[in-house]
């Protein structure tokens, strides 16, 4: 059931341009969160969730940079026509130390 709902929502978000989604929802700040990026998914992680490859991650960054402004701190007084994003990584994995 969950996968069906995700597929349906993905379909609609794929046909509605992102700038209209931002305008319709009024959400102008997003917080993409990545657990791990790897071209060789670790055995202890790969069964838990989908792991982005470095190429997929680059594509994500290209997309985010096209429609959003990267910020290290969300600034509501920032004068920009773009929505903002603040990317975050899970640093609790053994690969991070």
PDB file of C-alpha atoms in Angstrom:
ATOM      1  CA  UNK A   1       0.000   0.000   0.000  1.00  0.00           C
ATOM      2  CA  UNK A   2       2.767   2.435   0.964  1.00  0.00           C
ATOM      3  CA  UNK A   3       4.611   1.798  -2.309  1.00  0.00           C
ATOM      4  CA  UNK A   4       1.415   2.387  -4.291  1.00  0.00           C
ATOM      5  CA  UNK A   5       0.844   5.750  -2.612  1.00  0.00           C
ATOM      6  CA  UNK A   6       4.459   6.751  -3.239  1.00  0.00           C
ATOM      7  CA  UNK A   7       4.172   5.779  -6.915  1.00  0.00           C
ATOM      8  CA  UNK A   8       0.981   7.801  -7.328  1.00  0.00           C
ATOM      9  CA  UNK A   9       2.474  10.870  -5.643  1.00  0.00           C
ATOM     10  CA  UNK A  10       5.662  10.484  -7.669  1.00  0.00           C
ATOM     11  CA  UNK A  11       3.627  10.475 -10.857  1.00  0.00           C
ATOM     12  CA  UNK A  12       1.940  13.775 -10.017  1.00  0.00           C
ATOM     13  CA  UNK A  13       5.151  15.428  -8.907  1.00  0.00           C
ATOM     14  CA  UNK A  14       6.794  14.339 -12.147  1.00  0.00           C
ATOM     15  CA  UNK A  15       4.211  16.126 -14.300  1.00  0.00           C
ATOM     16  CA  UNK A  16       3.886  19.312 -12.226  1.00  0.00           C
ATOM     17  CA  UNK A  17       6.914  21.621 -12.573  1.00  0.00           C
ATOM     18  CA  UNK A  18       8.788  22.168  -9.304  1.00  0.00           C
ATOM     19  CA  UNK A  19       8.343  25.948  -9.397  1.00  0.00           C
ATOM     20  CA  UNK A  20       4.562  25.434  -9.349  1.00  0.00           C
ATOM     21  CA  UNK A  21       4.770  22.894  -6.539  1.00  0.00           C
ATOM     22  CA  UNK A  22       6.696  25.455  -4.493  1.00  0.00           C
ATOM     23  CA  UNK A  23       4.121  28.130  -5.274  1.00  0.00           C
ATOM     24  CA  UNK A  24       1.107  25.868  -4.635  1.00  0.00           C
ATOM     25  CA  UNK A  25       2.389  24.497  -1.330  1.00  0.00           C
ATOM     26  CA  UNK A  26       3.977  27.701  -0.064  1.00  0.00           C
ATOM     27  CA  UNK A  27       6.940  25.636   1.075  1.00  0.00           C
ATOM     28  CA  UNK A  28      10.064  27.557   0.155  1.00  0.00           C
ATOM     29  CA  UNK A  29      12.584  25.745   2.373  1.00  0.00           C
ATOM     30  CA  UNK A  30      13.444  22.059   2.118  1.00  0.00           C
ATOM     31  CA  UNK A  31      15.872  19.932   4.097  1.00  0.00           C
ATOM     32  CA  UNK A  32      17.225  17.051   1.994  1.00  0.00           C
ATOM     33  CA  UNK A  33      18.725  14.416   4.278  1.00  0.00           C
ATOM     34  CA  UNK A  34      21.123  11.724   3.115  1.00  0.00           C
ATOM     35  CA  UNK A  35      22.157   8.705   5.138  1.00  0.00           C
ATOM     36  CA  UNK A  36      24.855   7.469   2.811  1.00  0.00           C
ATOM     37  CA  UNK A  37      26.172   8.008  -0.703  1.00  0.00           C
ATOM     38  CA  UNK A  38      28.181   5.158  -2.124  1.00  0.00           C
ATOM     39  CA  UNK A  39      28.994   3.396  -5.361  1.00  0.00           C
ATOM     40  CA  UNK A  40      29.614   0.252  -3.285  1.00  0.00           C
ATOM     41  CA  UNK A  41      26.752  -0.011  -0.774  1.00  0.00           C
ATOM     42  CA  UNK A  42      27.942  -1.490   2.528  1.00  0.00           C
ATOM     43  CA  UNK A  43      26.456  -4.907   3.294  1.00  0.00           C
ATOM     44  CA  UNK A  44      25.147  -3.754   6.667  1.00  0.00           C
ATOM     45  CA  UNK A  45      23.202  -0.848   5.122  1.00  0.00           C
ATOM     46  CA  UNK A  46      22.006  -1.878   1.653  1.00  0.00           C
ATOM     47  CA  UNK A  47      18.965  -3.809   2.922  1.00  0.00           C
ATOM     48  CA  UNK A  48      17.724  -0.912   5.074  1.00  0.00           C
ATOM     49  CA  UNK A  49      16.970   1.722   2.429  1.00  0.00           C
ATOM     50  CA  UNK A  50      17.845   2.812  -1.086  1.00  0.00           C
ATOM     51  CA  UNK A  51      21.395   4.098  -1.296  1.00  0.00           C
ATOM     52  CA  UNK A  52      22.268   6.908  -3.691  1.00  0.00           C
ATOM     53  CA  UNK A  53      25.258   6.454  -5.951  1.00  0.00           C
ATOM     54  CA  UNK A  54      27.684   9.335  -6.413  1.00  0.00           C
ATOM     55  CA  UNK A  55      26.187   9.912  -9.862  1.00  0.00           C
ATOM     56  CA  UNK A  56      22.635  10.043  -8.456  1.00  0.00           C
ATOM     57  CA  UNK A  57      23.815  12.417  -5.740  1.00  0.00           C
ATOM     58  CA  UNK A  58      25.392  14.723  -8.340  1.00  0.00           C
ATOM     59  CA  UNK A  59      22.091  14.737 -10.237  1.00  0.00           C
ATOM     60  CA  UNK A  60      20.264  15.587  -7.010  1.00  0.00           C
ATOM     61  CA  UNK A  61      22.648  18.492  -6.407  1.00  0.00           C
ATOM     62  CA  UNK A  62      22.176  19.722  -9.980  1.00  0.00           C
ATOM     63  CA  UNK A  63      18.396  19.607  -9.525  1.00  0.00           C
ATOM     64  CA  UNK A  64      18.502  21.315  -6.139  1.00  0.00           C
ATOM     65  CA  UNK A  65      20.862  24.014  -7.430  1.00  0.00           C
ATOM     66  CA  UNK A  66      18.575  24.689 -10.377  1.00  0.00           C
ATOM     67  CA  UNK A  67      15.460  25.361  -8.290  1.00  0.00           C
ATOM     68  CA  UNK A  68      16.784  26.202  -4.830  1.00  0.00           C
ATOM     69  CA  UNK A  69      19.500  28.273  -3.217  1.00  0.00           C
ATOM     70  CA  UNK A  70      21.833  26.350  -0.933  1.00  0.00           C
ATOM     71  CA  UNK A  71      22.175  27.915   2.479  1.00  0.00           C
ATOM     72  CA  UNK A  72      24.024  26.924   5.613  1.00  0.00           C
ATOM     73  CA  UNK A  73      21.479  28.777   7.700  1.00  0.00           C
ATOM     74  CA  UNK A  74      17.899  29.422   6.715  1.00  0.00           C
ATOM     75  CA  UNK A  75      17.489  33.154   6.355  1.00  0.00           C
ATOM     76  CA  UNK A  76      13.917  34.361   5.980  1.00  0.00           C
ATOM     77  CA  UNK A  77      15.188  37.864   5.149  1.00  0.00           C
ATOM     78  CA  UNK A  78      17.264  36.616   2.220  1.00  0.00           C
ATOM     79  CA  UNK A  79      16.334  38.434  -0.979  1.00  0.00           C
ATOM     80  CA  UNK A  80      16.088  35.718  -3.597  1.00  0.00           C
ATOM     81  CA  UNK A  81      13.626  34.415  -6.150  1.00  0.00           C
ATOM     82  CA  UNK A  82      14.609  30.860  -5.302  1.00  0.00           C
ATOM     83  CA  UNK A  83      13.424  28.698  -2.461  1.00  0.00           C
ATOM     84  CA  UNK A  84      16.152  27.513  -0.105  1.00  0.00           C
ATOM     85  CA  UNK A  85      17.590  24.131   0.782  1.00  0.00           C
ATOM     86  CA  UNK A  86      19.814  23.033   3.603  1.00  0.00           C
ATOM     87  CA  UNK A  87      21.382  19.641   2.983  1.00  0.00           C
ATOM     88  CA  UNK A  88      22.246  17.314   5.831  1.00  0.00           C
ATOM     89  CA  UNK A  89      24.057  14.003   6.235  1.00  0.00           C
ATOM     90  CA  UNK A  90      23.744  11.289   8.846  1.00  0.00           C
ATOM     91  CA  UNK A  91      27.106  11.219  10.555  1.00  0.00           C
ATOM     92  CA  UNK A  92      26.338   8.317  12.871  1.00  0.00           C
ATOM     93  CA  UNK A  93      27.559   5.601  10.540  1.00  0.00           C
ATOM     94  CA  UNK A  94      30.873   3.853  11.095  1.00  0.00           C
ATOM     95  CA  UNK A  95      32.059   4.992   7.647  1.00  0.00           C
ATOM     96  CA  UNK A  96      32.055   8.596   8.876  1.00  0.00           C
ATOM     97  CA  UNK A  97      34.761   8.034  11.475  1.00  0.00           C
TER      98      UNK A  97
END
